[in-house]
Short mmCIF file of C-alpha atoms in Angstrom, two decimals:
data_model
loop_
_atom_site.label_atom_id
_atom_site.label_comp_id
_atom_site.label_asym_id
_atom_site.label_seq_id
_atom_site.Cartn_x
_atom_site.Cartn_y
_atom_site.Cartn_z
CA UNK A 240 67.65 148.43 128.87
CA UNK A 241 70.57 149.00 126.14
CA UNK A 242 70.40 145.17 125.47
CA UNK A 243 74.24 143.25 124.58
CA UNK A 244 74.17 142.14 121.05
CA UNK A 245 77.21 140.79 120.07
CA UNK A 246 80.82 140.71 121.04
CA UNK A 247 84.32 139.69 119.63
CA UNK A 248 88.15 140.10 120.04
CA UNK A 249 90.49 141.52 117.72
CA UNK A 250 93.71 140.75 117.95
CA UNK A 251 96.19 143.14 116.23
CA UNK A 252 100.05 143.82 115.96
CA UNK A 253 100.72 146.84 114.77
CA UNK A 254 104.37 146.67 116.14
CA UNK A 255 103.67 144.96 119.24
CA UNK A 256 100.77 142.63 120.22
CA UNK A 257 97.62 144.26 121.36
CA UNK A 258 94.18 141.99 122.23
CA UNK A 259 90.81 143.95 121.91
CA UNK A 260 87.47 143.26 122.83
CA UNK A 261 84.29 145.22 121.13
CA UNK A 262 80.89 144.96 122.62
CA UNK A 263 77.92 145.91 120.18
CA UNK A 264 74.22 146.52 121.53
CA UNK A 265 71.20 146.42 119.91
CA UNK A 266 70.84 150.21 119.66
CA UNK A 267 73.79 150.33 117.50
CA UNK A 268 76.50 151.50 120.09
CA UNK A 269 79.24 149.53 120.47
CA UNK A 270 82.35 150.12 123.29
CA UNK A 271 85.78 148.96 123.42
CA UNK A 272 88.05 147.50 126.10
CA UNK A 273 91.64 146.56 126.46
CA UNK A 274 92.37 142.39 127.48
CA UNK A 275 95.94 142.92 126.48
CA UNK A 276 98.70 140.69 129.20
CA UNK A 277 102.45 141.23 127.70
CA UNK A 278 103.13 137.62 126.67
CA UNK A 279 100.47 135.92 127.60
CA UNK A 280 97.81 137.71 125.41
CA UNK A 281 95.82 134.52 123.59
CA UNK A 282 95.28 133.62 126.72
CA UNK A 283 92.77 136.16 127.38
CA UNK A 284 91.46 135.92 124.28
CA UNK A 285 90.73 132.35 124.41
CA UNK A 286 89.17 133.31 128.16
CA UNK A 287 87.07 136.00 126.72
CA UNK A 288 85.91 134.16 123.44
CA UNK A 289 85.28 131.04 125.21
CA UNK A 290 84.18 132.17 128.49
CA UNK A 291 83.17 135.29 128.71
CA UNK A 292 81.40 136.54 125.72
CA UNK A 293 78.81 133.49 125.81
CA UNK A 294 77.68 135.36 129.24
CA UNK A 295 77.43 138.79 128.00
CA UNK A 296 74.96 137.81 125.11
CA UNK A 297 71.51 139.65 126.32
CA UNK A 298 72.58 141.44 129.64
CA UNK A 299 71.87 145.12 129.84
CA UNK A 300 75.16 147.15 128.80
CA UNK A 301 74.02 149.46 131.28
CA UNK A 302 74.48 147.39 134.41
CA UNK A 303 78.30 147.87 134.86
CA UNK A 304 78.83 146.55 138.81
CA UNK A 305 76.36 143.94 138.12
CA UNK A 306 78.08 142.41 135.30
CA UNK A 307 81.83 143.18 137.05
CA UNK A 308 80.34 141.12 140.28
CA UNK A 309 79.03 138.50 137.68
CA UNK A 310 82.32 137.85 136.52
CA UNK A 311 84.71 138.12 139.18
CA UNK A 312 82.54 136.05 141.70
CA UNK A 313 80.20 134.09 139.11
CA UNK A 314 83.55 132.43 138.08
CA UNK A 315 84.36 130.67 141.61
CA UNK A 316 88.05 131.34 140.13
CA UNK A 317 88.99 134.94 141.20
CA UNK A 318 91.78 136.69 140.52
CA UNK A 319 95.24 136.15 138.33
CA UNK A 320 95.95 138.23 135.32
CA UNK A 321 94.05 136.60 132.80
CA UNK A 322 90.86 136.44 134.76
CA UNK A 323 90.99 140.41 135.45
CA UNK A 324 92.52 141.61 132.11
CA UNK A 325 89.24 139.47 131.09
CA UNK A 326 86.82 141.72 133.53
CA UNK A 327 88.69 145.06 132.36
CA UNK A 328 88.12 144.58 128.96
CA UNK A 329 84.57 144.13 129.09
CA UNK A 330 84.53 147.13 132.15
CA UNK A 331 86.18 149.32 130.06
CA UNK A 332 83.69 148.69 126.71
CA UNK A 333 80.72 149.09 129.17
CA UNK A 334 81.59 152.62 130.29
CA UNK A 335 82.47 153.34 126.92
CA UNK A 336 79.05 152.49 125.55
CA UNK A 337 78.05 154.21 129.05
CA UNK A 338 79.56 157.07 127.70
CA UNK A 339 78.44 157.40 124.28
CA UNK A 340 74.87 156.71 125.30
CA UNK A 341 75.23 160.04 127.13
CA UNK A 342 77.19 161.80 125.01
CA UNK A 343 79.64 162.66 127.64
CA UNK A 344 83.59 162.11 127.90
CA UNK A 345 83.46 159.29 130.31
CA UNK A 346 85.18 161.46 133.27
CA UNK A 347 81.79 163.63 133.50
CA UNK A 348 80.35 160.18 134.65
CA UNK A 349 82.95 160.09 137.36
CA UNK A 350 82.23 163.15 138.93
CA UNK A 351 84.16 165.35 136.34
CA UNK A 352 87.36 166.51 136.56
CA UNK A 353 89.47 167.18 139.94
CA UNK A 354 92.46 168.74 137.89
CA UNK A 355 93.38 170.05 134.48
CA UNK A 356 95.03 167.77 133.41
CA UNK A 357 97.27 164.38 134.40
CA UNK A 358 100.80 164.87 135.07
CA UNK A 359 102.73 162.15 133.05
CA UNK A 360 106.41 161.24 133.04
CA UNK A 361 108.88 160.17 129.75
CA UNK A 362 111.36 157.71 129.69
CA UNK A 363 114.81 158.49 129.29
CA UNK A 364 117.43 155.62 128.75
CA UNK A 365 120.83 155.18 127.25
CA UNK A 366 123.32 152.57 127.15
CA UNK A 367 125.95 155.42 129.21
CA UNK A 368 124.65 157.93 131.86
CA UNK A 369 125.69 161.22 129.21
CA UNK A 370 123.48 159.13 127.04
CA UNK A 371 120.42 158.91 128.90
CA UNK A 372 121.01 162.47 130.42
CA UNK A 373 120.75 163.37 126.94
CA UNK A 374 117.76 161.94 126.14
CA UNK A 375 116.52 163.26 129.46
CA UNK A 376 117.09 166.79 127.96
CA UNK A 377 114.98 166.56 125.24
CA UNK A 378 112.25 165.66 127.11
CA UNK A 379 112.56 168.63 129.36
CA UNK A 380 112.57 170.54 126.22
CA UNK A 381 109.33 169.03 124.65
CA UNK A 382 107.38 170.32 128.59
CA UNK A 383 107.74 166.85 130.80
CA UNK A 384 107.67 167.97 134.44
CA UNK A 385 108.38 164.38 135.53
CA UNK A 386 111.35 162.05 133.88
CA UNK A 387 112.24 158.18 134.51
CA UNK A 388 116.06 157.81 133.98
CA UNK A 389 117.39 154.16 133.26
CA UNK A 390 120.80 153.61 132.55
CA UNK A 391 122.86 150.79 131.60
CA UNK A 392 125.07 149.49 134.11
CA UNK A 393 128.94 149.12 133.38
CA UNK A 394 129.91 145.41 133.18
CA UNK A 395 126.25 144.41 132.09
CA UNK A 396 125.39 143.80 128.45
CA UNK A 397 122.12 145.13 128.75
CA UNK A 398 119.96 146.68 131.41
CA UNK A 399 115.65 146.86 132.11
CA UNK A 400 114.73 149.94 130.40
CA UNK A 401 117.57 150.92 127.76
CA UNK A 402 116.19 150.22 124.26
CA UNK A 403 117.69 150.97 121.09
CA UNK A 404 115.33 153.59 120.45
CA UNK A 405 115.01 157.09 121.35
CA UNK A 406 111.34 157.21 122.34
CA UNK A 407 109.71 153.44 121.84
CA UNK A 408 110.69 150.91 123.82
CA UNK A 409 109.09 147.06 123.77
CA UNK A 410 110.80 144.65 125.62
CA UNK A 411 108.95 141.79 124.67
CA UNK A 412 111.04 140.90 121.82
CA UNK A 413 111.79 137.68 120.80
CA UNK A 414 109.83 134.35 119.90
CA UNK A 415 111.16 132.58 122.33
CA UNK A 416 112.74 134.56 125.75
CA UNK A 417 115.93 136.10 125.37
CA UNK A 418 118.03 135.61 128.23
CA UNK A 419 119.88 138.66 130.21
CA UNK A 420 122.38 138.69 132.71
CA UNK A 421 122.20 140.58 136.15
CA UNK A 422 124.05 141.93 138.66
CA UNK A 423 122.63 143.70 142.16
CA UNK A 424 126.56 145.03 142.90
CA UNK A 425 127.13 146.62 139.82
CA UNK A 426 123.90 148.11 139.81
CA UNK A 427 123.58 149.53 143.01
CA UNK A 428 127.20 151.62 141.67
CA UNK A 429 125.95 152.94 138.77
CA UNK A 430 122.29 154.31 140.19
CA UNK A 431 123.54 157.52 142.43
CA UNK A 432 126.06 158.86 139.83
CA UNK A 433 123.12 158.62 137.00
CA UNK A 434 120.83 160.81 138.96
CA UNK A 435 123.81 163.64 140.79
CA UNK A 436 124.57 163.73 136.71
CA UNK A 437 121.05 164.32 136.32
CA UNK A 438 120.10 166.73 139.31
CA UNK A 439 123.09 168.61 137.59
CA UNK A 440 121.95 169.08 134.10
CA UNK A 441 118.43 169.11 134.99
CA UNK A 442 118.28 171.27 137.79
CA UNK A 443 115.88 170.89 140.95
CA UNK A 444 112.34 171.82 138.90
CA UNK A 445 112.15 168.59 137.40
CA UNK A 446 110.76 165.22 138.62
CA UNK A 447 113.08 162.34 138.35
CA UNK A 448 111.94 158.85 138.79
CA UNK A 449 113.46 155.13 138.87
CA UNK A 450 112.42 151.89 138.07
CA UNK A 451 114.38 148.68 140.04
CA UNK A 452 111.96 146.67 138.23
CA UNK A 453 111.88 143.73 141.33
CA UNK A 454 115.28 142.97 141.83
CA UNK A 455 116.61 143.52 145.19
CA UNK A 456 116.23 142.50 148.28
CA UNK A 457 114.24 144.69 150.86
CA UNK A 458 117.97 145.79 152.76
CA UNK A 459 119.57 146.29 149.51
CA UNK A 460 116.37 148.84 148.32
CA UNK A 461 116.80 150.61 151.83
CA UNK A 462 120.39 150.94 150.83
CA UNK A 463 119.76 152.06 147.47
CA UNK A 464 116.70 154.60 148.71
CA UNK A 465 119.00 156.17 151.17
CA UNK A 466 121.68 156.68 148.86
CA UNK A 467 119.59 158.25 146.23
CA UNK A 468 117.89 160.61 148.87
CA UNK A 469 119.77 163.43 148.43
CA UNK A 470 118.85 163.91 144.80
CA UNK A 471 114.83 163.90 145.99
CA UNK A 472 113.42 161.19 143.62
CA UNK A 473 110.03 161.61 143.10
CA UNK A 474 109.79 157.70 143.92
CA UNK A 475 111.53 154.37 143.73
CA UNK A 476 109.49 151.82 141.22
CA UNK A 477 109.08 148.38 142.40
CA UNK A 478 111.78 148.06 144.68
CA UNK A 479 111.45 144.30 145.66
CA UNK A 480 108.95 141.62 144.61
CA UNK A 481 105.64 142.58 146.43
CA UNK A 482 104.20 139.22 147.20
CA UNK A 483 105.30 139.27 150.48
CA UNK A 484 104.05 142.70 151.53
CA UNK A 485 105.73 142.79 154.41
CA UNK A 486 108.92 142.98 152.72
CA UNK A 487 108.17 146.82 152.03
CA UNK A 488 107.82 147.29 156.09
CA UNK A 489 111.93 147.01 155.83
CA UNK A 490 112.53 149.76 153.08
CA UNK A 491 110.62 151.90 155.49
CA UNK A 492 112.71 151.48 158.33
CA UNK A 493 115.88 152.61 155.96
CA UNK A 494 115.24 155.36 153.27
CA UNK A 495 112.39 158.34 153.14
CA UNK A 496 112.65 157.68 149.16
CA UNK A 497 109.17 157.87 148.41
CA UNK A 498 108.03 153.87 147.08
CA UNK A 499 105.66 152.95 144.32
CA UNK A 500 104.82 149.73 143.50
CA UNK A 501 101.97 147.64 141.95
CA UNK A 502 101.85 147.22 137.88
CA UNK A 503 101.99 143.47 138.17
CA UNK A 504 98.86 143.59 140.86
CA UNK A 505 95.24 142.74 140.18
CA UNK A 506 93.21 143.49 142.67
CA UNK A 507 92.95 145.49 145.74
CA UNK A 508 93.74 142.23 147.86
CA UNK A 509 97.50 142.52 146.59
CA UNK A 510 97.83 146.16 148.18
CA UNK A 511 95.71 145.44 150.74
CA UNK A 512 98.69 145.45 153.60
CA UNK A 513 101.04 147.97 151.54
CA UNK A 514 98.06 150.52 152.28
CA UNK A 515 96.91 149.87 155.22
CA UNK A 516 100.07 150.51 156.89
CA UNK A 517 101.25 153.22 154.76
CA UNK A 518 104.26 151.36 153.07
CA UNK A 519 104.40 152.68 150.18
CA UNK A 520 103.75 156.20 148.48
CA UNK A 521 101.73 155.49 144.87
CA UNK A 522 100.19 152.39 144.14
CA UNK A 523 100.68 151.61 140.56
CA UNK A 524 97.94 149.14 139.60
CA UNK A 525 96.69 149.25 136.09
CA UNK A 526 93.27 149.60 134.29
CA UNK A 527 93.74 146.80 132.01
CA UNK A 528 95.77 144.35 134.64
CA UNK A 529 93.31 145.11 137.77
CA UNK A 530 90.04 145.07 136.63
CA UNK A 531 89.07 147.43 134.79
CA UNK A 532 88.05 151.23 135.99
CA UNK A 533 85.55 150.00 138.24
CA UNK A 534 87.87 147.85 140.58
CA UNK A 535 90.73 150.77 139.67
CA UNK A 536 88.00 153.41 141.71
CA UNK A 537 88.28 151.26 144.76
CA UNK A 538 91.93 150.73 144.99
CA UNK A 539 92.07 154.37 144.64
CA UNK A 540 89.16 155.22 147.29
CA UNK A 541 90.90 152.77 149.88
CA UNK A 542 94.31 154.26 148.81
CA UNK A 543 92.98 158.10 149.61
CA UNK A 544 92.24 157.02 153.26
CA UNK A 545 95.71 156.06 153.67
CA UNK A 546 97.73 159.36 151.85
CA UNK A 547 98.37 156.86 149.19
CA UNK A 548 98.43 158.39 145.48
CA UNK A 549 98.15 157.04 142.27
CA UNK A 550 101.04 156.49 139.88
CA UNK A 551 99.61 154.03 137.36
CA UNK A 552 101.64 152.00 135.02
CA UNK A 553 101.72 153.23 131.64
CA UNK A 554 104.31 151.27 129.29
CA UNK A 555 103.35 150.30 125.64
CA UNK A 556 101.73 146.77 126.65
CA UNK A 557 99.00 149.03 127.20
CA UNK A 558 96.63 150.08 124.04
CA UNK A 559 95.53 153.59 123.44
CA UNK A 560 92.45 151.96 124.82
CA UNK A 561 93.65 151.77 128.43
CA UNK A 562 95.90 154.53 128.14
CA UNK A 563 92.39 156.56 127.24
CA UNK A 564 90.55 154.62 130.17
CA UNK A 565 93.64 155.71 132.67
CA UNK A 566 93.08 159.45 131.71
CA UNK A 567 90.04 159.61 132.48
CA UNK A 568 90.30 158.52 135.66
CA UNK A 569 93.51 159.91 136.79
CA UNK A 570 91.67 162.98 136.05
CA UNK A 571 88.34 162.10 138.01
CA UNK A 572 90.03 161.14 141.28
CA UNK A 573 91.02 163.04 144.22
CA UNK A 574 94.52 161.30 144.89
CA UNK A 575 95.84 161.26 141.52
CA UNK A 576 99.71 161.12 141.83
CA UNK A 577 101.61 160.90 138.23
CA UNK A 578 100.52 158.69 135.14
CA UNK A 579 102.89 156.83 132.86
CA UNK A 580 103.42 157.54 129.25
CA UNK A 581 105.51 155.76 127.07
CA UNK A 582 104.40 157.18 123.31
CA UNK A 583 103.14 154.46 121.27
CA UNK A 584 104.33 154.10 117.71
CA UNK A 585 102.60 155.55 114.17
CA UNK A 586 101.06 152.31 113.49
CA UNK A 587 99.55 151.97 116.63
CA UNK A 588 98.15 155.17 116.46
CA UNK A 589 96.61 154.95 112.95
CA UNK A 590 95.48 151.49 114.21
CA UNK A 591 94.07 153.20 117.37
CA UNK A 592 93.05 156.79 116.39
CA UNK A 593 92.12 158.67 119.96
CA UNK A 594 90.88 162.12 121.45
CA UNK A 595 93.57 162.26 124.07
CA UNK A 596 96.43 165.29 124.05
CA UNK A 597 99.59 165.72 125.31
CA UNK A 598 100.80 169.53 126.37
CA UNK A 599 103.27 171.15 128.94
CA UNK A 600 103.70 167.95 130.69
CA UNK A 601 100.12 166.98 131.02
CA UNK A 602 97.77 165.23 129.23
CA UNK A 603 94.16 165.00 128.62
CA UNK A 604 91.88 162.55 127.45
CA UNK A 605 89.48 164.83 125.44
CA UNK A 606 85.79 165.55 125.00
CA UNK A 607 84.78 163.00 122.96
CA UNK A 608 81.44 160.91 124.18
CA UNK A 609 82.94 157.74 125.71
CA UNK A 610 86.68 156.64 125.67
CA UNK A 611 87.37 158.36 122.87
CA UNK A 612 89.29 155.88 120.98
CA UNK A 613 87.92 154.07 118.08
CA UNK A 614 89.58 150.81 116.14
CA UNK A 615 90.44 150.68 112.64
CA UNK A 616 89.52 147.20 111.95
CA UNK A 617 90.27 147.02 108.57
CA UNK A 618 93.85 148.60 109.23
CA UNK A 619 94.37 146.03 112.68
CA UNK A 620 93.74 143.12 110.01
CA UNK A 621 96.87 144.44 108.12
CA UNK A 622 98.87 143.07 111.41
CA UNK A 623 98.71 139.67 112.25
CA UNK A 624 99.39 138.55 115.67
CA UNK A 625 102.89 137.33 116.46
CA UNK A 626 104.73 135.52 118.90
CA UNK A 627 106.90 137.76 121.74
CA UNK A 628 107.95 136.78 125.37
CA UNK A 629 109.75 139.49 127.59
CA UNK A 630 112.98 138.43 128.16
CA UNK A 631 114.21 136.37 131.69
CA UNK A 632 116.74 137.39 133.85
CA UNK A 633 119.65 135.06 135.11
CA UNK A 634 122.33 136.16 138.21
CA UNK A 635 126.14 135.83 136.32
CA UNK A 636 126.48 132.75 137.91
CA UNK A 637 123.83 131.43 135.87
CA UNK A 638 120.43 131.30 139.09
CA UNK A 639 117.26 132.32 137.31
CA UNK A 640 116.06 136.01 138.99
CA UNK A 641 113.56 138.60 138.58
CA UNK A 642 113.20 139.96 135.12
#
């Protein structure tokens, strides 16, 4: 038995909020896990400090699916984001300390590795499409085999996914929400000239992805798809709010653009009917958001019976300590698709310090015992916690709409 000691949260801000858990055991190893949830993140720190931890206090670190089953059904309250970014931080410390007790990079315990290494994909934005094929550029130049253009859209202030920055991108960014205005018409113009600008200065070799980021309407994503079709995108990102799954049945009938969807999911239950029938292409479901990597393993497992690949979301909200988990198993499983990687900043590295490795496009989460990520406690204390909402979207005629 590797008996549970002791465990506690750290909550750090090293540019961005980020909500830790650490588990210690009475042999001396301790594991980390990742609770953070983008604007919501005391939340699961109250849940785990007040709720969780209490439980853990004696169990054997060792018994991983017993203590997931524990509590995801001991809580008679399943399900919802803070609930399973709860259960993934504590799933993620237990492999770790899993891990390190055998001295093995935690993909050996998942049968090894099935490639050499994950394929990610960069994000390239600007405010203009020259800007963002720009940016695009350099990324082919630093080795990225797979690139997410976002552009902003003429007539619109601002746009999902163009930041003022280069490289790092947080959109949560504001005590209080800031407020954007949308349009779906002057969108859906300004999508197909970005990417025939980008087919043209990037050639064919390259991967080049999209994110809709939930705001159209099942017809108007089959228009869109079909449009963009003759540029091959290597998917279309959340298309159309998923919590109907049947609206994804409607896409199908109207574009062969390949569809991934699934960051905001947490559990297999929310893909459930998106797999089954084969409506969508990568399922996008996170470590920290669904789970942890034990639930992750059987959305993928279900997913591989139905030529459904992984494309898991990757975006900053995410600490090294997920982004470690993710690698690990993107490079255990059999249908891994693409991963996600938006760089995170200095601080959050020094704050962070981890064995994974980005080269020629792929990356690799390293032979350390465990994770491979470690937390600089004194340095997190050197960030307080503060206050930022992602912003809410509004229609120019002032209705509230997907963000």
């Amino acid at each position: 038995m590797l008996e549970i000691t002791g465990a506690r949260v750290i909550v750090t801000s090293p540019g961005r909020n980020f909500v830790t858990l650490k588990i210690e055991t009475k042999d001396g190893l301790t594991g980390l896990g990742d609770a953070t949830l983008n604007g919501r993140e005391l939340a699961v720190a109250s849940y785990l400090t007040d709720h969780v931890i209490p439980c853990l206090i004696g169990r054997d670190a060792h018994r991983i699916e017993d203590i997931w089953q524990y509590l995801y059904r001991g809580a008679y309250w399943r399900r919802g984001p803070v609930t399973m970014s709860a259960i993934a931080a504590v799933d993620m410390a237990l492999w770790d300390i899993k891990g390190k007790a055998a001295g093995l990079p935690l993909y050996q315990l998942l049968g090894g590795a099935s490639r050499e290494g994950c394929m990610v994909y960069g994000h390239a934005n600007g405010t203009t499409i020259e800007e963002t094929i720009d940016n695009a550029l350099h990324y082919k130049e630093q080795g990225y085999r797979a690139i997410r253009l976002q552009s902003g859209v003429p007539g619109l202030a601002s746009t999902y996914g163009v930041s003022r920055d280069r490289y790092f991108y947080e959109p949560a960014d504001a005590d209080l929400p800031t407020e954007t205005l949308w349009s779906t018409e002057k969108y859906l113009r300004s999508v197909p000239p970005l990417f025939e600008a980008a087919r043209a200065a990037l050639g064919w070799d390259v991967h080049l992805l999209h994110d809709v980021h939930h705001r159209l309407t099942p017809i108007e994503a089959g228009r869109l798809g079909r449009d963009l079709e003759p540029y091959r995108p290597f998917w279309m990102e959340d298309a159309t709010p998923a919590e109907n799954q049947a609206n994804f049945r409607l896409i199908r009938q109207h574009t062969t653009t390949p569809l991934a969807v699934g960051e905001v999911f947490n559990s297999v239950w929310d893909c459930k009917q998106l797999i089954e029938e084969q409506l969508i292409d990568y399922i996008r479901a996170t470590v920290v958001h669904a789970g942890g990597i034990t639930h992750l393993r059987r959305i993928a497992s279900f997913a591989d019976l139905h030529n459904v690949r992984t494309g898991c979301h990757g975006a900053t909200d995410l600490s090294p300590v997920s982004m470690a988990a993710a690698l690990h198993f993107g490079l255990s499983i059999p249908n891994f698709g693409i991963q996600e990687y938006m760089r995170h900043t200095g601080k959050t590295d020094a704050v962070f310090p981890h064995a994974y490795s980005f080269a020629d496009g792929l990356m690799h989460p390293g032979e350390a015992p465990g994770l491979g990520v470690e937390l600089d406690e004194a340095l997190a204390a050197e960030h307080p916690y503060k206050r930022a909402y992602l912003p809410v979207n509004r229609l120019e005629d002032g209705t509230l709409y997907n963000w």
